[in-house]
Amino acid sequence: MKFAMFGAGRIARVHGQTLTEHPDVSLEFVIDPVAEAAESVAKEFGAQVTDAESVFANKDIDAVLICSSTDTHADLLEKSARAGKAIFCEKPVDLDTSRAKDVAQIIKECGVPCFIGFNRRFDPTFQSLWDQKKEGRIGNLEQLVITSRDPSPPPASYVKVSGGLFRDMMIHDLDMARWMLGEEPVEIFATGSCLVDPEIGEAGDVDSAHVIMKTASGKLCHINNSRRAAYGYDQRIEAFGEKGMLQAGNHRASEVRFVGDEGDTIEKPLFFFLERYMPAYRRELQEFVDTLLKGQEPTATIEDGVRALELADACVESMKTGKAVRLD
Amino acid sequence: MKFAMFGAGRIARVHGQTLTEHPDVSLEFVIDPVAEAAESVAKEFGAQVTDAESVFANKDIDAVLICSSTDTHADLLEKSARAGKAIFCEKPVDLDTSRAKDVAQIIKECGVPCFIGFNRRFDPTFQSLWDQKKEGRIGNLEQLVITSRDPSPPPASYVKVSGGLFRDMMIHDLDMARWMLGEEPVEIFATGSCLVDPEIGEAGDVDSAHVIMKTASGKLCHINNSRRAAYGYDQRIEAFGEKGMLQAGNHRASEVRFVGDEGDTIEKPLFFFLERYMPAYRRELQEFVDTLLKGQEPTATIEDGVRALELADACVESMKTGKAVRLD
Amino acid sequence: MKFAMFGAGRIARVHGQTLTEHPDVSLEFVIDPVAEAAESVAKEFGAQVTDAESVFANKDIDAVLICSSTDTHADLLEKSARAGKAIFCEKPVDLDTSRAKDVAQIIKECGVPCFIGFNRRFDPTFQSLWDQKKEGRIGNLEQLVITSRDPSPPPASYVKVSGGLFRDMMIHDLDMARWMLGEEPVEIFATGSCLVDPEIGEAGDVDSAHVIMKTASGKLCHINNSRRAAYGYDQRIEAFGEKGMLQAGNHRASEVRFVGDEGDTIEKPLFFFLERYMPAYRRELQEFVDTLLKGQEPTATIEDGVRALELADACVESMKTGKAVRLD
Amino acid sequence: MKFAMFGAGRIARVHGQTLTEHPDVSLEFVIDPVAEAAESVAKEFGAQVTDAESVFANKDIDAVLICSSTDTHADLLEKSARAGKAIFCEKPVDLDTSRAKDVAQIIKECGVPCFIGFNRRFDPTFQSLWDQKKEGRIGNLEQLVITSRDPSPPPASYVKVSGGLFRDMMIHDLDMARWMLGEEPVEIFATGSCLVDPEIGEAGDVDSAHVIMKTASGKLCHINNSRRAAYGYDQRIEAFGEKGMLQAGNHRASEVRFVGDEGDTIEKPLFFFLERYMPAYRRELQEFVDTLLKGQEPTATIEDGVRALELADACVESMKTGKAVRLD
């Protein structure tokens, strides 16, 4: 199976590496507006630089990876689908939910496989929690608490184009919530503050947020986000059920403990997403390739991408109105 | 200093024991409608059984402990205050907030010391978290997550007279939130479900609840409650600040770990409040006696009791309306 | 039941407190060469000061606690036994093993109950490990690793009269080893160094020691000791069996965790024996009283005291000769 | 740089993978007596099958990896050295120490770089402990406790040819001890039992062993080994110094915790060496290549291999004689 990859940034390199290690696929082309970056990535993985139209026209290309900037996702998804390519696309589908829905409709009509890169579903710890929940270790799931905190805030300039905390950061947690809950939220309340960087507030966004969701059967889910964690990337989940609690903890670089006059200390969590989720990035793309080879359905679909966006939109609305938003 | 104690139940026995161990005080009288219980407790601690009016009339009695049933608190508080006694009273002041406010006003007018038994403020672990926060270990506090889960639900009959989850269970967490935040919440949102015992739902209450509060400076606080925890009494707090996170964990009966084919296992948390908070019950009463002896202000006042009730009322209202409630 | 207590130091106060809380016993007399200390302890617990001979002559006294200095133990044990008193005695029986054996013989002949204060057997964590081992959680016990480290070295002057590290410090661990192994060691090897305080070396002792023992069935046991632990009192046991491992960990004053830029830190272990073993001191004396009241055998007998001394002697010999010592 | 690899087993595949990922080296040849295995490994990494003599004669080959069976190590080391190849060799050098010494002498005379595969020195957790020790976190190192337990015993047939527990299993721990202590042991005592599998005892070996070593400066080190651990591969180190303790803990596959009626459980340790030490196998070979490319000295030399063998020999002698063995 032959692949083309849009984008030549950090994640593109991670995905390129995974592809080259898979025995049954090859990365043929890299496309990026920055020629130098495209050349560098293409060279690293033995591929050629080309342009988007050539990829769509090339009958030999079976699948594309969309790892380019967010504003190009919708367009590339649409064109790739119309060209009949299988698609792996980084989240989000688009910052505008109605545009995302249109793209999802096109994907559906074209009948191409489309996998959205919700990498956290492939993290070994979250996967294990999910498996244990599914196997009934805690019985019926009743409540979920998701803690998700970045080590430090992005520049305010980024916040302006990213869609804001709910659409660029919490969207991952909203997807995790849907995946773990196993049913759709019917009600969502959100609130937030600017406590970390005043420039984020001036740019019209929050950097600290709390959300509560409820599902039709009454399951409750809380998410807390912050753009600051002095101790690194804090990514935890607690799932409460009738038979007990499952906790997904942070990962560390080593298992050394120092016990001294100041206390009993283990390493702080891994610094950020590339460190924590490297195995997840590897596993999601392996899974994409494997589902393609076996003709199976992708695990995280474009519909999942659209639903997460809708929840993020509802958070923004709830924070503005001070009311819980009903979802149908 | 001479004490009288209203009530002869489990907590009365705990408090009686603490009093008899204090070198500077004596427990003189026990008052309880169940004569047998009163006799038994009086005998255990070398006190006499009497009635309420005799206590109020007795000039030798300096202080009273109110550990009787909730519906007697307001009346006993009022009469004790008018009789000039120093008061230690178990929470809540009253299930009706306006009655509680009236009592608080009377206490104020009478000028007697009045200590409300928010025992968790005296738990060694929560106290240590609070001290470390105060000493600036996490810098400015930004967010709080309070997890509070009972091992198993009370009978539905209790729920009907207790005031419901927010007023009988979460009230402790609402007090902890106020104490830890160090400033008043200005906005509160609550939602809940009946997931544990359908009879609780039929009695008009929830057994699972999530709350979010925000303070004037933008601090965020989440509380989650459940009437069920298969693993015992789950009482944890996470405080997030600019310099890091403080976590208060559960207590266990021993520090034995078993590592076998099934995993690496430590003991589950202590079973319920008497096990977990025994040191706190001891320390709160010691503190009450010590503040009296030194003529200092009590740590947890009747105003704290009233504020916690107001927050519980706001939770009930928010859950009904689906809107965040503003507090002034 | 009426008690007399020899000694008026720290442990005497702990034991006095336990006795006064027991409903069925009373502390009548305190005996100590330092009149002031005796007066103070006697006053605290409502007892009288007297001398040893009066105690032995007093038919009303049922039992004695020997908490005086080590060099008085053997003599008081002998006289108490001859006077027909039940005896609780702090370890060691005597620094001289043959004298200890003679005393054990006298005790046996007099037929009085005699309980040696190996307090660690009553620590909740070690007790829980022992119970779980007994219940078969790890199957057949194969190996034991005992870690026992004091926070800081005693003055070299103490080392000179204490009998040295093996007889004054490791003796507790040797008793734990016998208790946990459930069978007698048949071979023991010891070595040591002076790494902490050169004055201890000059006084002819070591401050760091490693021991290996083997039982008849081939079970292996390692003990490591140090007179220094910057992080407090380190008291741990690992028991390995066919089905897994049981670990007894240290105790901490609270369950607060701080996660910051420097790592993820819990409290260090409790400082020293009075903090760590306070519950054990309480429980051992309660057990002594309870076994007396029920006419049962003491849990830790004078024979246990003698055996531990013999193992300490064998350690000293092994360290001198560089050979494993055979025990019969 | 061009490599040839002797051996085509599990470790050969791990090393082959590492080599193919390194940008500056290529694996040219694979040599193994089992033609099929050689073909399979050669194909996997794009290499050719050949024989040993061709490799020694081939001037284009810069370096060899010796991953073949233990009995071929000494011969291949000698011939590779005489052919001027840089050498990476799995431990042990040889089961016979005098043969190992001869080989070390030949390596020295030939002046070729020779790296012995003591993989544990490259484990991220042990490396971090070592770094922290070196940076002075615990001050002067005083004591070391090494726990090393295999999940289940090898067949007794293996024990007969492996050299026994001390030479085939504890040799890794003896190397770790030397590396961590930073100075040579001058005295060693060993004892052991057959507790796991009677056939191992019938084959003349032990399956459970305890060792104590002392260095010239008086540092003490304990090692405990077992051929059985129901909970997986137990690989831990505790280093005690004047300022505190460093502990290296086991690794787990995920960070999920389940808290239920039976306790609070995390995953057991990874199953065995391939799981636990995979990162170490990768890093040791990367380091070998990097030291070659930079013309630096290998981290773990053939002298280290010889010293570890000498310590294993001393253990065997000590266990036989019941005496500590002096090492010069």
Tab-separated table of C-alpha atoms in Angstrom, chain C residues 44-319:
chain	number	residue	atom	x	y	z
C	44	GLU	CA	0.851	11.503	86.283
C	45	PHE	CA	-0.787	8.099	86.659
C	46	GLY	CA	-2.146	8.353	90.182
C	47	ALA	CA	0.392	5.884	91.651
C	48	GLN	CA	2.730	5.940	94.669
C	49	VAL	CA	6.515	5.955	94.740
C	50	THR	CA	8.086	3.038	96.554
C	51	ASP	CA	11.170	0.782	96.510
C	52	ALA	CA	11.755	-2.621	94.938
C	53	GLU	CA	11.747	-4.669	98.128
C	54	SER	CA	8.341	-3.326	99.166
C	55	VAL	CA	6.938	-4.374	95.821
C	56	PHE	CA	8.284	-7.890	96.083
C	57	ALA	CA	6.909	-8.145	99.615
C	58	ASN	CA	3.501	-6.772	98.702
C	59	LYS	CA	1.027	-9.609	98.150
C	60	ASP	CA	-1.461	-7.243	96.483
C	61	ILE	CA	0.812	-6.592	93.538
C	62	ASP	CA	0.054	-9.085	90.748
C	63	ALA	CA	2.403	-7.935	88.059
C	64	VAL	CA	5.465	-5.792	87.354
C	65	LEU	CA	6.664	-3.816	84.364
C	66	ILE	CA	10.445	-3.687	84.042
C	67	CYS	CA	11.294	-0.544	82.038
C	68	SER	CA	14.443	0.362	83.958
C	69	SER	CA	17.995	0.412	82.557
C	70	THR	CA	19.311	-2.714	80.819
C	71	ASP	CA	21.795	-3.591	83.574
C	72	THR	CA	18.943	-3.991	86.103
C	73	HIS	CA	16.787	-6.324	83.979
C	74	ALA	CA	18.243	-9.691	84.995
C	75	ASP	CA	18.174	-8.953	88.704
C	76	LEU	CA	14.637	-7.579	88.673
C	77	LEU	CA	13.438	-10.490	86.537
C	78	GLU	CA	14.875	-12.952	89.006
C	79	LYS	CA	13.508	-11.247	92.106
C	80	SER	CA	10.092	-10.638	90.559
C	81	ALA	CA	9.861	-14.280	89.543
C	82	ARG	CA	10.824	-15.467	92.993
C	83	ALA	CA	8.184	-13.104	94.434
C	84	GLY	CA	5.612	-14.739	92.165
C	85	LYS	CA	4.822	-11.674	90.085
C	86	ALA	CA	3.752	-11.779	86.427
C	87	ILE	CA	6.396	-9.909	84.447
C	88	PHE	CA	6.528	-7.624	81.437
C	89	CYS	CA	10.190	-6.784	80.680
C	90	GLU	CA	11.717	-4.561	78.040
C	91	LYS	CA	14.382	-6.243	75.899
C	92	PRO	CA	17.140	-7.331	76.332
C	93	VAL	CA	16.986	-9.840	79.166
C	94	ASP	CA	20.697	-9.189	79.759
C	95	LEU	CA	23.710	-8.383	77.623
C	96	ASP	CA	25.310	-11.606	78.802
C	97	THR	CA	23.644	-14.611	77.245
C	98	SER	CA	24.577	-17.106	79.961
C	99	ARG	CA	23.113	-14.809	82.613
C	100	ALA	CA	19.992	-14.454	80.445
C	101	LYS	CA	19.718	-18.239	80.211
C	102	ASP	CA	19.990	-18.567	83.984
C	103	VAL	CA	17.208	-16.046	84.443
C	104	ALA	CA	15.055	-17.877	81.909
C	105	GLN	CA	15.557	-21.054	83.914
C	106	ILE	CA	14.515	-19.324	87.138
C	107	ILE	CA	11.417	-17.903	85.450
C	108	LYS	CA	10.562	-21.377	84.257
C	109	GLU	CA	11.006	-22.870	87.707
C	110	CYS	CA	8.928	-20.166	89.368
C	111	GLY	CA	6.194	-20.688	86.770
C	112	VAL	CA	5.365	-16.988	86.437
C	113	PRO	CA	4.190	-15.499	83.130
C	114	CYS	CA	6.981	-13.456	81.527
C	115	PHE	CA	6.526	-11.316	78.463
C	116	ILE	CA	9.539	-9.725	76.699
C	117	GLY	CA	8.824	-6.367	75.025
C	118	PHE	CA	9.553	-7.155	71.410
C	119	ASN	CA	7.257	-4.318	70.424
C	120	ARG	CA	7.641	-4.739	66.657
C	121	ARG	CA	5.613	-7.932	66.719
C	122	PHE	CA	2.664	-5.658	67.599
C	123	ASP	CA	3.137	-3.052	64.873
C	124	PRO	CA	-0.067	-3.046	62.755
C	125	THR	CA	1.873	-3.287	59.494
C	126	PHE	CA	4.196	-6.125	60.562
C	127	GLN	CA	1.239	-7.874	62.205
C	128	SER	CA	-0.721	-7.637	58.970
C	129	LEU	CA	2.210	-9.012	56.959
C	130	TRP	CA	2.547	-11.890	59.411
C	131	ASP	CA	-1.188	-12.617	59.273
C	132	GLN	CA	-1.199	-12.633	55.477
C	133	LYS	CA	1.824	-14.925	55.417
C	134	LYS	CA	0.121	-17.244	57.880
C	135	GLU	CA	-3.053	-17.279	55.801
C	136	GLY	CA	-0.959	-18.535	52.908
C	137	ARG	CA	-1.027	-15.496	50.652
C	138	ILE	CA	2.546	-16.111	49.465
C	139	GLY	CA	2.507	-19.873	49.965
C	140	ASN	CA	5.684	-21.306	51.427
C	141	LEU	CA	8.022	-18.546	52.645
C	142	GLU	CA	11.402	-18.772	50.898
C	143	GLN	CA	13.306	-15.573	51.626
C	144	LEU	CA	13.157	-12.589	53.930
C	145	VAL	CA	14.840	-9.175	53.622
C	146	ILE	CA	14.743	-6.927	56.699
C	147	THR	CA	15.800	-3.293	56.433
C	148	SER	CA	16.256	-1.490	59.726
C	149	ARG	CA	17.951	1.880	59.978
C	150	ASP	CA	17.987	4.463	62.730
C	151	PRO	CA	17.766	8.155	61.865
C	152	SER	CA	21.056	9.011	63.588
C	153	PRO	CA	23.747	7.312	65.669
C	154	PRO	CA	23.725	7.263	69.466
C	155	PRO	CA	26.712	8.789	71.274
C	156	ALA	CA	29.763	6.528	71.251
C	157	SER	CA	29.506	6.409	75.064
C	158	TYR	CA	26.182	4.594	74.711
C	159	VAL	CA	27.642	2.085	72.298
C	160	LYS	CA	30.191	1.082	74.923
C	161	VAL	CA	27.529	0.019	77.449
C	162	SER	CA	24.803	-1.115	75.073
C	163	GLY	CA	26.488	-4.299	73.953
C	164	GLY	CA	27.040	-2.934	70.449
C	165	LEU	CA	24.971	-2.820	67.267
C	166	PHE	CA	24.145	-6.525	67.130
C	167	ARG	CA	22.955	-6.743	70.759
C	168	ASP	CA	21.249	-3.382	71.092
C	169	MET	CA	19.898	-2.616	67.623
C	170	MET	CA	19.832	-5.697	65.407
C	171	ILE	CA	18.426	-7.808	68.237
C	172	HIS	CA	14.978	-6.482	67.307
C	173	ASP	CA	15.503	-7.570	63.694
C	174	LEU	CA	16.840	-10.956	64.770
C	175	ASP	CA	13.631	-11.451	66.739
C	176	MET	CA	11.548	-10.338	63.766
C	177	ALA	CA	13.446	-12.782	61.572
C	178	ARG	CA	12.737	-15.695	63.948
C	179	TRP	CA	9.084	-14.678	64.225
C	180	MET	CA	8.574	-14.299	60.490
C	181	LEU	CA	10.612	-17.315	59.422
C	182	GLY	CA	8.658	-19.579	61.734
C	183	GLU	CA	11.719	-21.799	62.189
C	184	GLU	CA	15.125	-21.416	63.792
C	185	PRO	CA	18.210	-20.252	61.883
C	186	VAL	CA	20.906	-22.934	61.715
C	187	GLU	CA	23.634	-20.793	60.148
C	188	ILE	CA	24.426	-17.103	60.366
C	189	PHE	CA	27.010	-14.852	58.729
C	190	ALA	CA	27.625	-11.235	59.687
C	191	THR	CA	29.869	-8.432	58.601
C	192	GLY	CA	30.003	-4.739	59.352
C	193	SER	CA	31.779	-1.443	58.936
C	194	CYS	CA	32.152	1.872	60.624
C	195	LEU	CA	30.899	4.353	58.024
C	196	VAL	CA	28.792	6.797	60.000
C	197	ASP	CA	30.713	7.885	63.083
C	198	PRO	CA	34.440	7.148	63.577
C	199	GLU	CA	33.996	7.333	67.356
C	200	ILE	CA	31.783	4.273	67.187
C	201	GLY	CA	34.624	2.459	65.460
C	202	GLU	CA	37.040	3.663	68.107
C	203	ALA	CA	34.666	2.285	70.744
C	204	GLY	CA	35.076	-1.107	69.083
C	205	ASP	CA	31.724	-1.306	67.344
C	206	VAL	CA	30.320	-1.041	63.821
C	207	ASP	CA	27.532	1.295	62.708
C	208	SER	CA	26.644	-0.508	59.475
C	209	ALA	CA	26.009	-4.238	59.265
C	210	HIS	CA	24.789	-6.955	56.907
C	211	VAL	CA	23.708	-10.410	57.993
C	212	ILE	CA	22.556	-13.590	56.220
C	213	MET	CA	20.830	-16.470	57.996
C	214	LYS	CA	19.685	-19.854	56.775
C	215	THR	CA	17.155	-22.174	58.411
C	216	ALA	CA	17.127	-25.958	58.408
C	217	SER	CA	14.655	-26.083	55.531
C	218	GLY	CA	16.837	-23.681	53.525
C	219	LYS	CA	14.938	-20.412	53.978
C	220	LEU	CA	17.250	-17.425	53.561
C	221	CYS	CA	17.090	-14.173	55.509
C	222	HIS	CA	19.050	-10.956	55.047
C	223	ILE	CA	19.159	-8.097	57.563
C	224	ASN	CA	20.744	-4.720	56.882
C	225	ASN	CA	21.296	-2.121	59.611
C	226	SER	CA	22.622	1.381	59.686
C	227	ARG	CA	22.877	3.926	62.475
C	228	ARG	CA	22.044	6.644	59.938
C	229	ALA	CA	19.052	7.394	57.717
C	230	ALA	CA	18.685	11.010	56.654
C	231	TYR	CA	15.010	10.380	55.945
C	232	GLY	CA	13.954	9.021	59.338
C	233	TYR	CA	13.356	5.605	60.821
C	234	ASP	CA	13.493	2.990	58.051
C	235	GLN	CA	11.700	-0.189	59.123
C	236	ARG	CA	10.779	-2.481	56.273
C	237	ILE	CA	10.361	-6.195	55.616
C	238	GLU	CA	10.059	-8.109	52.369
C	239	ALA	CA	8.855	-11.712	52.488
C	240	PHE	CA	9.174	-13.775	49.312
C	241	GLY	CA	7.243	-16.996	48.738
C	242	GLU	CA	6.164	-19.274	45.957
C	243	LYS	CA	3.030	-17.188	45.261
C	244	GLY	CA	4.445	-13.709	45.572
C	245	MET	CA	5.953	-11.070	47.801
C	246	LEU	CA	4.671	-9.237	50.875
C	247	GLN	CA	6.254	-5.872	51.668
C	248	ALA	CA	5.859	-3.953	54.925
C	249	GLY	CA	6.476	-0.263	54.236
C	250	ASN	CA	7.215	2.715	56.425
C	251	HIS	CA	4.536	4.892	58.035
C	252	ARG	CA	4.050	8.597	57.390
C	253	ALA	CA	2.370	11.364	59.361
C	254	SER	CA	-0.021	12.329	56.554
C	255	GLU	CA	-1.013	11.327	53.051
C	256	VAL	CA	-0.213	14.584	51.273
C	257	ARG	CA	1.619	14.497	47.961
C	258	PHE	CA	3.223	17.543	46.350
C	259	VAL	CA	3.886	17.408	42.635
C	260	GLY	CA	6.043	20.254	41.413
C	261	ASP	CA	8.966	21.101	39.227
C	262	GLU	CA	11.318	18.968	41.349
C	263	GLY	CA	9.234	15.797	41.305
C	264	ASP	CA	6.353	14.015	42.974
C	265	THR	CA	6.864	13.916	46.731
C	266	ILE	CA	5.172	12.287	49.703
C	267	GLU	CA	6.211	12.684	53.319
C	268	LYS	CA	9.306	10.932	54.558
C	269	PRO	CA	8.899	8.125	57.118
C	270	LEU	CA	8.089	8.911	60.746
C	271	PHE	CA	11.174	10.082	62.633
C	272	PHE	CA	12.006	7.320	65.145
C	273	PHE	CA	10.700	4.467	67.273
C	274	LEU	CA	8.408	6.469	69.547
C	275	GLU	CA	6.543	7.839	66.508
C	276	ARG	CA	6.532	4.652	64.466
C	277	TYR	CA	5.898	2.131	67.218
C	278	MET	CA	3.509	4.057	69.520
C	279	PRO	CA	0.567	1.859	68.467
C	280	ALA	CA	2.795	-1.207	68.944
C	281	TYR	CA	3.785	-0.163	72.477
C	282	ARG	CA	0.109	0.254	73.312
C	283	ARG	CA	-0.901	-3.042	71.782
C	284	GLU	CA	1.872	-5.137	73.331
C	285	LEU	CA	0.945	-4.070	76.852
C	286	GLN	CA	-2.777	-4.532	76.194
C	287	GLU	CA	-1.943	-8.018	74.970
C	288	PHE	CA	0.172	-8.721	78.054
C	289	VAL	CA	-2.707	-7.669	80.321
C	290	ASP	CA	-5.225	-9.614	78.255
C	291	THR	CA	-3.176	-12.818	78.271
C	292	LEU	CA	-2.773	-12.496	82.037
C	293	LEU	CA	-6.497	-11.960	82.539
C	294	LYS	CA	-7.286	-14.958	80.356
C	295	GLY	CA	-4.528	-17.111	81.812
C	296	GLN	CA	-2.927	-17.513	78.377
C	297	GLU	CA	0.722	-17.793	77.369
C	298	PRO	CA	2.560	-14.544	76.481
C	299	THR	CA	3.267	-14.027	72.764
C	300	ALA	CA	6.933	-13.088	73.173
C	301	THR	CA	8.565	-15.144	75.899
C	302	ILE	CA	11.867	-14.984	77.749
C	303	GLU	CA	13.006	-17.901	75.569
C	304	ASP	CA	12.524	-15.590	72.568
C	305	GLY	CA	14.659	-13.040	74.373
C	306	VAL	CA	17.406	-15.607	74.953
C	307	ARG	CA	17.330	-16.868	71.358
C	308	ALA	CA	17.674	-13.349	69.969
C	309	LEU	CA	20.706	-12.801	72.212
C	310	GLU	CA	22.280	-16.027	70.990
C	311	LEU	CA	21.861	-14.866	67.386
C	312	ALA	CA	23.436	-11.502	68.237
C	313	ASP	CA	26.363	-13.316	69.865
C	314	ALA	CA	26.760	-15.452	66.757
C	315	CYS	CA	26.836	-12.290	64.604
C	316	VAL	CA	29.674	-10.892	66.694
C	317	GLU	CA	31.577	-14.150	66.382
C	318	SER	CA	30.978	-14.440	62.639
C	319	MET	CA	32.138	-10.887	62.032
